[in-house]
Coordinates of C-alpha atoms and ligand atoms in Angstrom, one line a residue:
X1 CA 21.4 82.0 107.1
X2 CA 22.7 82.0 110.7
X3 CA 25.3 79.5 111.7
X4 CA 24.7 77.5 114.9
X5 CA 27.5 78.4 117.2
X6 CA 29.3 81.4 115.6
X7 CA 26.8 83.6 114.0
X8 CA 29.1 86.3 112.6
X9 CA 32.2 84.4 111.8
X10 CA 33.2 82.2 109.0
X11 CA 34.2 78.6 109.7
X12 CA 35.9 76.1 107.5
X13 CA 33.4 73.4 106.6
X14 CA 35.4 70.2 106.8
X15 CA 38.6 68.7 108.3
X16 CA 40.0 68.2 104.8
X17 CA 39.2 71.8 104.1
X18 CA 41.2 72.9 107.1
X19 CA 44.2 70.9 106.1
X20 CA 44.0 71.9 102.5
X21 CA 43.8 75.6 103.4
X22 CA 46.6 75.5 106.0
X23 CA 48.9 73.2 104.0
X24 CA 48.1 75.4 101.0
X25 CA 49.3 78.4 102.9
X26 CA 52.5 76.6 104.0
X27 CA 53.3 75.0 100.7
X28 CA 54.4 77.8 98.4
X29 CA 57.3 79.5 96.7
X30 CA 59.2 78.8 100.0
X31 CA 59.1 75.0 99.3
X32 CA 59.7 74.9 95.6
X33 CA 61.7 78.0 94.8
X34 CA 63.5 78.8 98.0
X35 CA 64.1 75.5 99.8
X36 CA 66.0 73.8 97.0
X37 CA 68.3 76.7 96.4
X38 CA 69.2 77.3 100.1
X39 CA 69.7 73.6 100.6
X40 CA 71.9 73.7 97.5
X41 CA 73.9 76.6 98.9
X42 CA 74.4 75.0 102.3
X43 CA 75.4 71.5 101.3
X44 CA 72.2 69.6 100.7
X45 CA 71.5 66.8 103.2
X46 CA 73.3 68.4 106.2
X47 CA 71.0 71.5 105.8
X48 CA 68.0 69.3 105.4
X49 CA 68.7 67.5 108.7
X50 CA 69.1 70.7 110.7
X51 CA 66.0 72.1 109.0
X52 CA 64.0 69.0 110.0
X53 CA 65.2 69.4 113.6
X54 CA 64.0 73.0 113.7
X55 CA 60.7 72.1 112.1
X56 CA 60.0 69.5 114.8
X57 CA 61.2 71.4 117.8
X58 CA 60.3 75.0 117.0
X59 CA 58.0 75.1 113.9
X60 CA 55.5 72.6 115.1
X61 CA 55.0 74.1 118.6
X62 CA 54.7 77.7 117.1
X63 CA 52.2 76.5 114.6
X64 CA 50.1 74.9 117.3
X65 CA 50.4 78.1 119.3
X66 CA 49.1 80.1 116.4
X67 CA 46.1 77.8 115.9
X68 CA 45.4 77.9 119.6
X69 CA 45.4 81.7 119.7
X70 CA 43.3 81.9 116.6
X71 CA 40.6 79.5 117.6
X72 CA 40.5 80.6 121.2
X73 CA 40.0 84.3 120.2
X74 CA 38.0 83.7 117.0
X75 CA 39.5 86.9 115.7
X76 CA 41.9 88.4 113.2
X77 CA 45.5 88.6 114.4
X78 CA 45.2 92.1 115.9
X79 CA 41.9 91.3 117.5
X80 CA 43.2 88.0 118.8
X81 CA 45.8 89.6 121.1
X82 CA 43.3 92.3 121.9
X83 CA 40.7 89.8 123.0
X84 CA 42.9 87.4 124.9
X85 CA 45.0 90.1 126.6
X86 CA 42.8 93.1 126.9
X87 CA 44.3 96.4 127.7
X88 CA 47.9 95.2 127.2
X89 CA 50.4 96.0 124.5
X90 CA 50.2 92.4 123.2
X91 CA 48.0 93.7 120.4
X92 CA 51.1 95.3 118.9
X93 CA 52.2 91.8 118.0
X94 CA 49.1 91.6 115.8
X95 CA 49.9 94.9 114.2
X96 CA 53.4 93.6 113.4
X97 CA 51.7 90.6 111.8
X98 CA 49.5 92.7 109.5
X99 CA 52.5 94.8 108.5
X100 CA 54.6 91.7 107.8
X101 CA 51.7 90.3 105.7
X102 CA 51.6 93.4 103.5
X103 CA 55.3 93.4 103.0
X104 CA 55.6 89.7 102.2
X105 CA 52.8 89.6 99.8
X106 CA 54.2 92.6 98.0
X107 CA 57.4 90.8 96.9
X108 CA 55.8 87.4 96.9
X109 CA 53.3 88.6 94.2
X110 CA 56.3 89.7 92.1
X111 CA 57.9 86.3 92.2
X112 CA 54.6 84.6 91.6
X113 CA 54.2 86.9 88.6
X114 CA 57.5 85.6 87.3
X115 CA 56.3 82.1 87.5
X116 CA 53.2 82.9 85.5
X117 CA 55.4 84.4 82.9
X118 CA 57.5 81.2 82.9
X119 CA 54.4 79.1 82.4
X120 CA 53.8 81.2 79.2
X121 CA 57.4 80.9 78.2
X122 CA 57.3 77.2 78.7
X123 CA 54.1 76.8 76.7
X124 CA 55.6 78.8 73.8
X125 CA 58.8 76.7 73.8
X126 CA 61.0 79.5 74.8
X127 CA 63.7 77.5 76.5
X128 CA 64.6 75.3 73.5
X129 CA 68.1 75.6 72.0
X130 CA 69.2 78.4 74.4
X131 CA 72.6 78.4 75.9
X132 CA 73.0 78.7 79.7
X133 CA 74.1 82.3 79.2
X134 CA 71.1 83.1 77.0
X135 CA 68.8 81.6 79.6
X136 CA 70.4 83.7 82.3
X137 CA 70.0 86.9 80.3
X138 CA 66.5 86.0 79.4
X139 CA 65.7 85.9 83.1
X140 CA 67.6 89.0 84.1
X141 CA 66.3 91.0 81.2
X142 CA 62.8 90.0 82.0
X143 CA 62.9 91.0 85.7
X144 CA 64.5 94.3 84.8
X145 CA 61.9 95.2 82.2
X146 CA 59.6 97.8 83.6
X147 CA 56.2 96.7 82.3
X148 CA 55.8 93.0 81.7
X149 CA 56.7 91.7 85.2
X150 CA 54.3 94.3 86.7
X151 CA 51.5 93.1 84.4
X152 CA 52.0 89.5 85.5
X153 CA 52.2 90.6 89.1
X154 CA 48.9 92.5 88.8
X155 CA 47.3 89.5 87.1
X156 CA 48.5 87.3 90.0
X157 CA 47.2 89.7 92.6
X158 CA 43.8 89.8 90.8
X159 CA 43.6 86.0 91.0
X160 CA 44.4 86.1 94.7
X161 CA 41.8 88.9 95.2
X162 CA 39.2 86.9 93.2
X163 CA 39.5 84.0 95.6
X164 CA 39.7 85.9 98.9
X165 CA 36.7 88.2 98.0
X166 CA 34.4 85.2 97.8
X167 CA 35.1 84.3 101.4
X168 CA 36.5 81.7 103.7
X169 CA 34.4 78.7 102.9
X170 CA 33.5 79.2 99.3
X171 CA 36.7 81.0 98.3
X172 CA 39.8 80.1 100.3
X173 CA 38.7 76.6 101.4
X174 CA 37.1 75.6 98.1
X175 CA 40.1 76.6 96.0
X176 CA 42.6 75.0 98.4
X177 CA 40.6 71.8 98.2
X178 CA 40.7 71.9 94.4
X179 CA 44.3 73.2 93.9
X180 CA 46.2 71.2 96.5
X181 CA 45.5 67.7 95.0
X182 CA 46.5 69.1 91.6
X183 CA 49.8 70.3 93.2
X184 CA 50.4 66.9 94.7
X185 CA 49.8 65.1 91.4
X186 CA 52.1 67.4 89.5
X187 CA 54.9 67.1 92.0
X188 CA 54.6 63.3 91.9
X189 CA 54.8 63.3 88.1
X190 CA 57.9 65.5 88.3
X191 CA 59.5 63.2 90.9
X192 CA 59.0 60.1 88.7
X193 CA 60.6 62.0 85.8
X194 CA 63.5 63.1 87.9
X195 CA 64.4 59.8 89.6
X196 CA 64.3 57.9 86.3
X197 CA 66.8 60.2 84.7
X198 CA 70.2 58.6 84.1
X199 CA 72.6 59.9 86.8
X200 CA 69.7 60.7 89.2
X201 CA 71.4 58.8 92.0
X202 CA 74.0 61.6 92.5
X203 CA 71.3 64.2 93.1
X204 CA 69.6 62.0 95.6
X205 CA 72.8 61.4 97.4
X206 CA 73.3 65.2 97.6
X207 CA 69.9 65.6 99.2
X208 CA 70.0 62.6 101.6
X209 CA 73.7 61.9 102.4
X210 CA 74.8 64.5 104.9
X211 CA 78.2 66.0 104.8
X212 CA 78.2 68.2 107.9
X213 CA 81.5 69.8 107.0
X214 CA 79.6 71.9 104.5
X215 CA 77.2 73.2 107.0
X216 CA 78.2 76.7 108.1
X217 CA 76.8 78.5 111.2
X218 CA 75.0 80.8 108.7
X219 CA 73.4 77.7 107.2
X220 CA 72.0 76.7 110.6
X221 CA 70.5 80.1 111.1
X222 CA 69.0 80.1 107.6
X223 CA 67.5 76.8 108.3
X224 CA 65.6 78.2 111.3
X225 CA 64.5 81.3 109.4
X226 CA 63.3 79.2 106.5
X227 CA 61.4 76.9 108.8
X228 CA 59.3 80.0 109.8
X229 CA 58.8 81.2 106.3
X230 CA 58.0 77.8 104.9
X231 CA 55.4 76.9 107.6
X232 CA 53.8 80.4 107.3
X233 CA 54.6 81.2 110.9
X234 CA 55.4 84.4 112.8
X235 CA 52.8 86.9 111.4
X236 CA 49.5 85.4 112.3
X237 CA 48.5 83.7 109.1
X238 CA 47.8 80.6 111.0
X239 CA 46.2 82.7 113.8
X240 CA 43.8 83.9 111.2
X241 CA 43.2 80.5 109.7
X242 CA 43.0 79.0 113.2
X243 CA 40.1 81.4 113.9
X244 CA 38.1 79.7 111.2
X245 CA 38.7 76.2 112.5
X246 CA 35.7 74.5 114.0
X247 CA 35.6 73.3 117.6
X248 CA 35.4 69.7 116.5
X249 CA 38.9 69.8 115.1
X250 CA 41.9 68.4 116.9
X251 CA 44.4 71.3 116.6
X252 CA 47.4 69.3 117.6
X253 CA 46.7 66.7 114.9
X254 CA 46.0 69.4 112.4
X255 CA 49.3 71.1 113.2
X256 CA 51.2 67.8 112.8
X257 CA 49.5 67.0 109.5
X258 CA 50.2 70.5 108.1
X259 CA 53.8 70.3 109.2
X260 CA 54.4 66.9 107.7
X261 CA 52.7 68.0 104.4
X262 CA 54.8 71.1 104.1
X263 CA 58.1 69.3 104.9
X264 CA 57.2 66.4 102.5
X265 CA 56.5 68.8 99.6
X266 CA 59.8 70.6 100.2
X267 CA 61.6 67.3 100.1
X268 CA 59.7 66.2 97.0
X269 CA 60.6 69.5 95.4
X270 CA 64.3 68.7 96.2
X271 CA 63.8 65.2 94.6
X272 CA 62.2 66.8 91.5
X273 CA 65.1 69.3 91.1
X274 CA 68.5 67.9 92.3
X275 CA 68.6 64.6 90.3
X276 CA 67.8 66.6 87.2
X277 CA 70.4 69.2 88.0
X278 CA 73.1 66.6 88.6
X279 CA 72.1 64.4 85.7
X280 CA 72.9 67.4 83.4
X281 CA 76.1 68.3 85.2
X282 CA 75.0 71.6 86.6
X283 CA 76.1 73.2 89.9
X284 CA 73.4 72.7 92.5
X285 CA 74.4 75.8 94.5
X286 CA 73.3 78.4 91.9
X287 CA 71.2 80.5 94.3
X288 CA 67.8 82.2 93.6
X289 CA 68.2 81.6 89.9
X290 CA 68.1 77.8 90.4
X291 CA 64.4 77.6 89.4
X292 CA 64.3 80.3 86.7
X293 CA 67.7 79.9 85.1
X294 CA 69.1 76.4 85.9
X295 CA 65.9 74.5 85.5
X296 CA 65.0 75.8 82.1
X297 CA 68.5 74.7 81.1
X298 CA 67.8 71.2 82.5
X299 CA 64.3 71.1 80.9
X300 CA 65.6 71.9 77.4
X301 CA 68.0 69.0 77.6
X302 CA 65.6 66.5 79.2
X303 CA 63.5 64.0 77.2
X304 CA 59.9 65.4 77.4
X305 CA 61.3 68.6 78.8
X306 CA 58.7 70.8 77.0
X307 CA 55.9 69.1 78.8
X308 CA 57.7 68.9 82.2
X309 CA 58.7 72.6 82.1
X310 CA 55.0 73.6 81.7
X311 CA 54.1 71.3 84.6
X312 CA 56.8 72.7 86.8
X313 CA 56.0 76.4 86.4
X314 CA 52.3 75.6 86.8
X315 CA 53.2 73.9 90.0
X316 CA 55.1 77.0 91.2
X317 CA 52.1 79.2 90.3
X318 CA 49.5 77.0 92.0
X319 CA 51.7 76.7 95.1
X320 CA 52.1 80.5 95.2
X321 CA 48.4 81.1 94.8
X322 CA 47.3 79.0 97.8
X323 CA 49.9 80.8 99.9
X324 CA 49.1 84.3 98.7
X325 CA 45.4 84.0 99.5
X326 CA 46.4 83.1 103.1
X327 CA 48.6 86.2 103.4
X328 CA 46.0 88.5 101.9
X329 CA 43.4 87.1 104.3
X330 CA 45.5 88.3 107.3
X331 CA 45.0 91.9 106.1
X332 CA 41.4 91.4 104.9
X333 CA 40.3 89.9 108.3
X334 CA 42.0 92.8 110.0
X335 CA 40.2 95.4 107.8
X336 CA 36.9 93.7 108.3
X337 CA 36.9 93.2 112.0
X338 CA 38.9 96.1 113.3
X339 CA 38.1 98.8 110.7
X340 CA 34.6 97.3 110.1
X341 CA 34.9 97.4 106.3
X342 CA 32.9 94.8 104.4
X343 CA 34.8 91.8 102.9
X344 CA 34.4 93.0 99.3
X345 CA 35.8 96.5 99.9
X346 CA 38.4 95.1 102.4
X347 CA 39.8 92.7 99.8
X348 CA 39.9 95.3 97.1
X349 CA 41.6 97.8 99.4
X350 CA 44.2 95.4 100.7
X351 CA 44.9 94.1 97.2
X352 CA 45.4 97.6 95.7
X353 CA 47.6 98.7 98.6
X354 CA 49.8 95.6 98.5
X355 CA 49.8 95.6 94.7
X356 CA 51.2 99.2 94.7
X357 CA 54.0 98.3 97.1
X358 CA 54.6 95.3 94.9
X359 CA 54.9 97.5 91.8
X360 CA 57.8 99.3 93.5
X361 CA 59.3 95.9 94.4
X362 CA 59.2 94.9 90.7
X363 CA 60.6 98.2 89.5
X364 CA 63.4 98.0 92.0
X365 CA 64.8 95.0 90.0
X366 CA 65.5 97.4 87.1
X367 CA 64.4 101.0 86.7
X368 CA 64.7 101.8 90.4
X369 CA 67.7 99.6 91.0
X370 CA 69.9 102.5 92.2
X371 CA 67.7 103.4 95.1
X372 CA 69.0 101.3 97.9
X373 CA 68.8 101.2 101.6
X374 CA 71.6 99.5 103.5
X375 CA 72.8 98.3 100.1
X376 CA 69.5 96.6 99.4
X377 CA 67.0 97.4 96.7
X378 CA 63.4 97.7 97.7
X379 CA 62.5 94.1 96.9
X380 CA 65.4 92.7 98.9
X381 CA 64.8 95.2 101.7
X382 CA 61.2 94.0 102.2
X383 CA 62.3 90.4 102.0
X384 CA 65.0 91.1 104.5
X385 CA 62.9 93.1 107.0
X386 CA 60.0 90.6 106.9
X387 CA 62.1 87.3 107.0
X388 CA 64.9 88.4 109.2
X389 CA 63.1 90.8 111.5
X390 CA 59.3 90.6 111.5
X391 CA 58.7 86.8 111.3
X392 CA 61.3 85.9 114.0
X393 CA 60.0 88.7 116.2
X394 CA 56.4 87.6 115.7
X395 CA 57.3 84.0 116.3
X396 CA 59.1 84.9 119.5
X397 CA 56.2 86.9 120.9
X398 CA 53.7 84.2 119.8
X399 CA 55.5 81.5 121.7
X400 CA 56.1 83.7 124.7
X401 CA 52.4 84.7 124.7
X402 CA 51.2 81.1 124.7
X403 CA 53.9 79.8 127.0
X404 CA 54.0 82.5 129.6
X405 CA 50.8 84.6 129.2
X406 CA 48.0 82.1 128.4
X407 CA 49.2 79.4 130.7
X408 CA 48.6 75.7 131.0
X409 CA 44.8 75.7 131.9
X410 CA 43.7 77.9 129.0
X411 CA 45.9 76.0 126.5
X412 CA 44.6 72.7 127.8
X413 CA 41.0 73.8 127.5
X414 CA 41.5 74.9 123.9
X415 CA 43.5 71.8 122.8
X416 CA 40.9 69.5 124.5
X417 CA 38.2 70.6 122.0
X418 CA 37.8 67.8 119.5
X419 CA 40.5 65.9 121.2
X420 CA 41.7 64.2 124.3
X421 CA 44.8 65.8 125.8
X422 CA 47.7 63.6 126.8
X423 CA 49.2 65.3 129.8
X424 CA 52.9 64.6 129.1
X425 CA 52.5 65.8 125.5
X426 CA 51.0 69.0 126.8
X427 CA 53.9 69.4 129.1
X428 CA 56.4 68.9 126.2
X429 CA 54.5 71.5 124.2
X430 CA 54.5 74.0 127.0
X431 CA 58.2 73.4 127.6
X432 CA 59.0 74.0 124.0
X433 CA 57.0 77.2 123.7
X434 CA 58.2 78.5 127.0
X435 CA 61.9 77.9 126.6
X436 CA 63.2 76.2 123.4
X437 CA 61.3 78.1 120.7
X438 CA 61.8 81.6 122.2
X439 CA 65.5 80.9 122.9
X440 CA 66.3 79.7 119.5
X441 CA 64.3 82.4 117.8
X442 CA 66.1 85.0 119.9
X443 CA 69.4 83.7 118.6
X444 CA 68.3 84.0 114.9
X445 CA 66.7 87.4 115.5
X446 CA 69.9 88.8 117.1
X447 CA 71.9 87.3 114.3
X448 CA 69.6 88.9 111.7
X449 CA 70.1 92.3 113.3
X450 CA 73.9 91.7 113.3
X451 CA 74.3 91.9 117.0
X452 CA 76.6 88.9 116.7
X453 CA 77.7 86.6 113.9
X454 CA 78.4 82.9 114.3
X455 CA 79.7 82.5 110.7
Ligands
PFF501 N1 54.7 79.5 103.5 C1 54.8 80.2 102.3 C2 55.8 79.6 101.4 O1 56.5 78.7 101.8 O2 56.0 80.0 100.3 C3 55.1 81.7 102.4 C4 54.4 82.4 103.5 C5 53.0 82.3 103.6 C6 55.1 83.0 104.5 C7 52.3 82.9 104.7 C8 54.5 83.6 105.6 C9 53.1 83.5 105.7 F1 52.5 84.0 106.7

């Protein structure tokens, strides 16, 4: 059946579908696994406040830029730059995005696999009566085992593939519409549990009462980097999703809604975690193990902990899944449109390719631990290259492209679809993408490369 306006391209079928898919991409391991532990490391509320500033001033304009590029070009991220800036090297930015997507999904799938394993562990009551030391070695032994984490990673990649292969409307959109409300219900239940624990107030104070003396320069830069990761920016995920957004959608409103949803879920994840951590007298700054080591310890002491531990790791898995489908779609859309491979085959190819890279990420936690580059194992190397290099670089180019290359007229025409454009807001947006966002991103990027160090 031919569609009315865009015969060969998929389009999301409803406004709720657009928000569910884009918020589903943004809300992920970044919000529930990463945000609480970096906020913990950098002093809680002070980090949160800086993070919120970056979200508003840089994240939101870059997100709107990605949506604009996507819908205007109606193309995958490589094709988008090729269409809008024909014959120029801008398309390399798209290439960078596809590469970043493959790298991120490779290690993302590994962590998502861990969360599935922890759902299983939670269901089988594996956390009960274990000492903190035992919980720690349970986690480290698990991630160092060669086979089991890979099986869970492959299982997760197959789930992701299964949704993407169906397509944009019937796969990605439908599952996001189904999974996102579940995610919200679970996080609200966990919040109610956390704030009603005795001693919860201290955790809330940690999260909302800023002590700026704890905020290092490194913390400020991490806040910016995390804003990118958390909002799914810098590699064309939201260019790709933007290309499926119908012309009757107001892109600015959508970007604001997605940004608010992502930020709210990160804060809710903090509210679910810190009161519980403080109530049981545990250090909040325990790093990446916060979710897999500290929380099981909290759960096993908490009334109803068995039930809440299952819910928590289910939440983590669902959040990871709606993000991983968006990352896979970046590569699939590229394979389909640029290499002219059918969706089915594109999806299988991309999944196998990324899955294989992921297997090496998983093995680099144990068996291949000794093979390091710049002192980093393969998992950490991919994480480092993508988060510190490719996302900031992509974000920088995306904001420069919209601010300096597209220009006011074209931006205005795109944003006016499905909306009225308020002139001063448009000016604010253009100012942010022309100067503020690229300037700030350049600082993070150079810091990531070690050209200078504030800390
Ligand atoms: N935003 C996702 C999260 O917070 O877990 C991760 C992510 C998805 C990063 C898509 C980048 C991306 F393009």
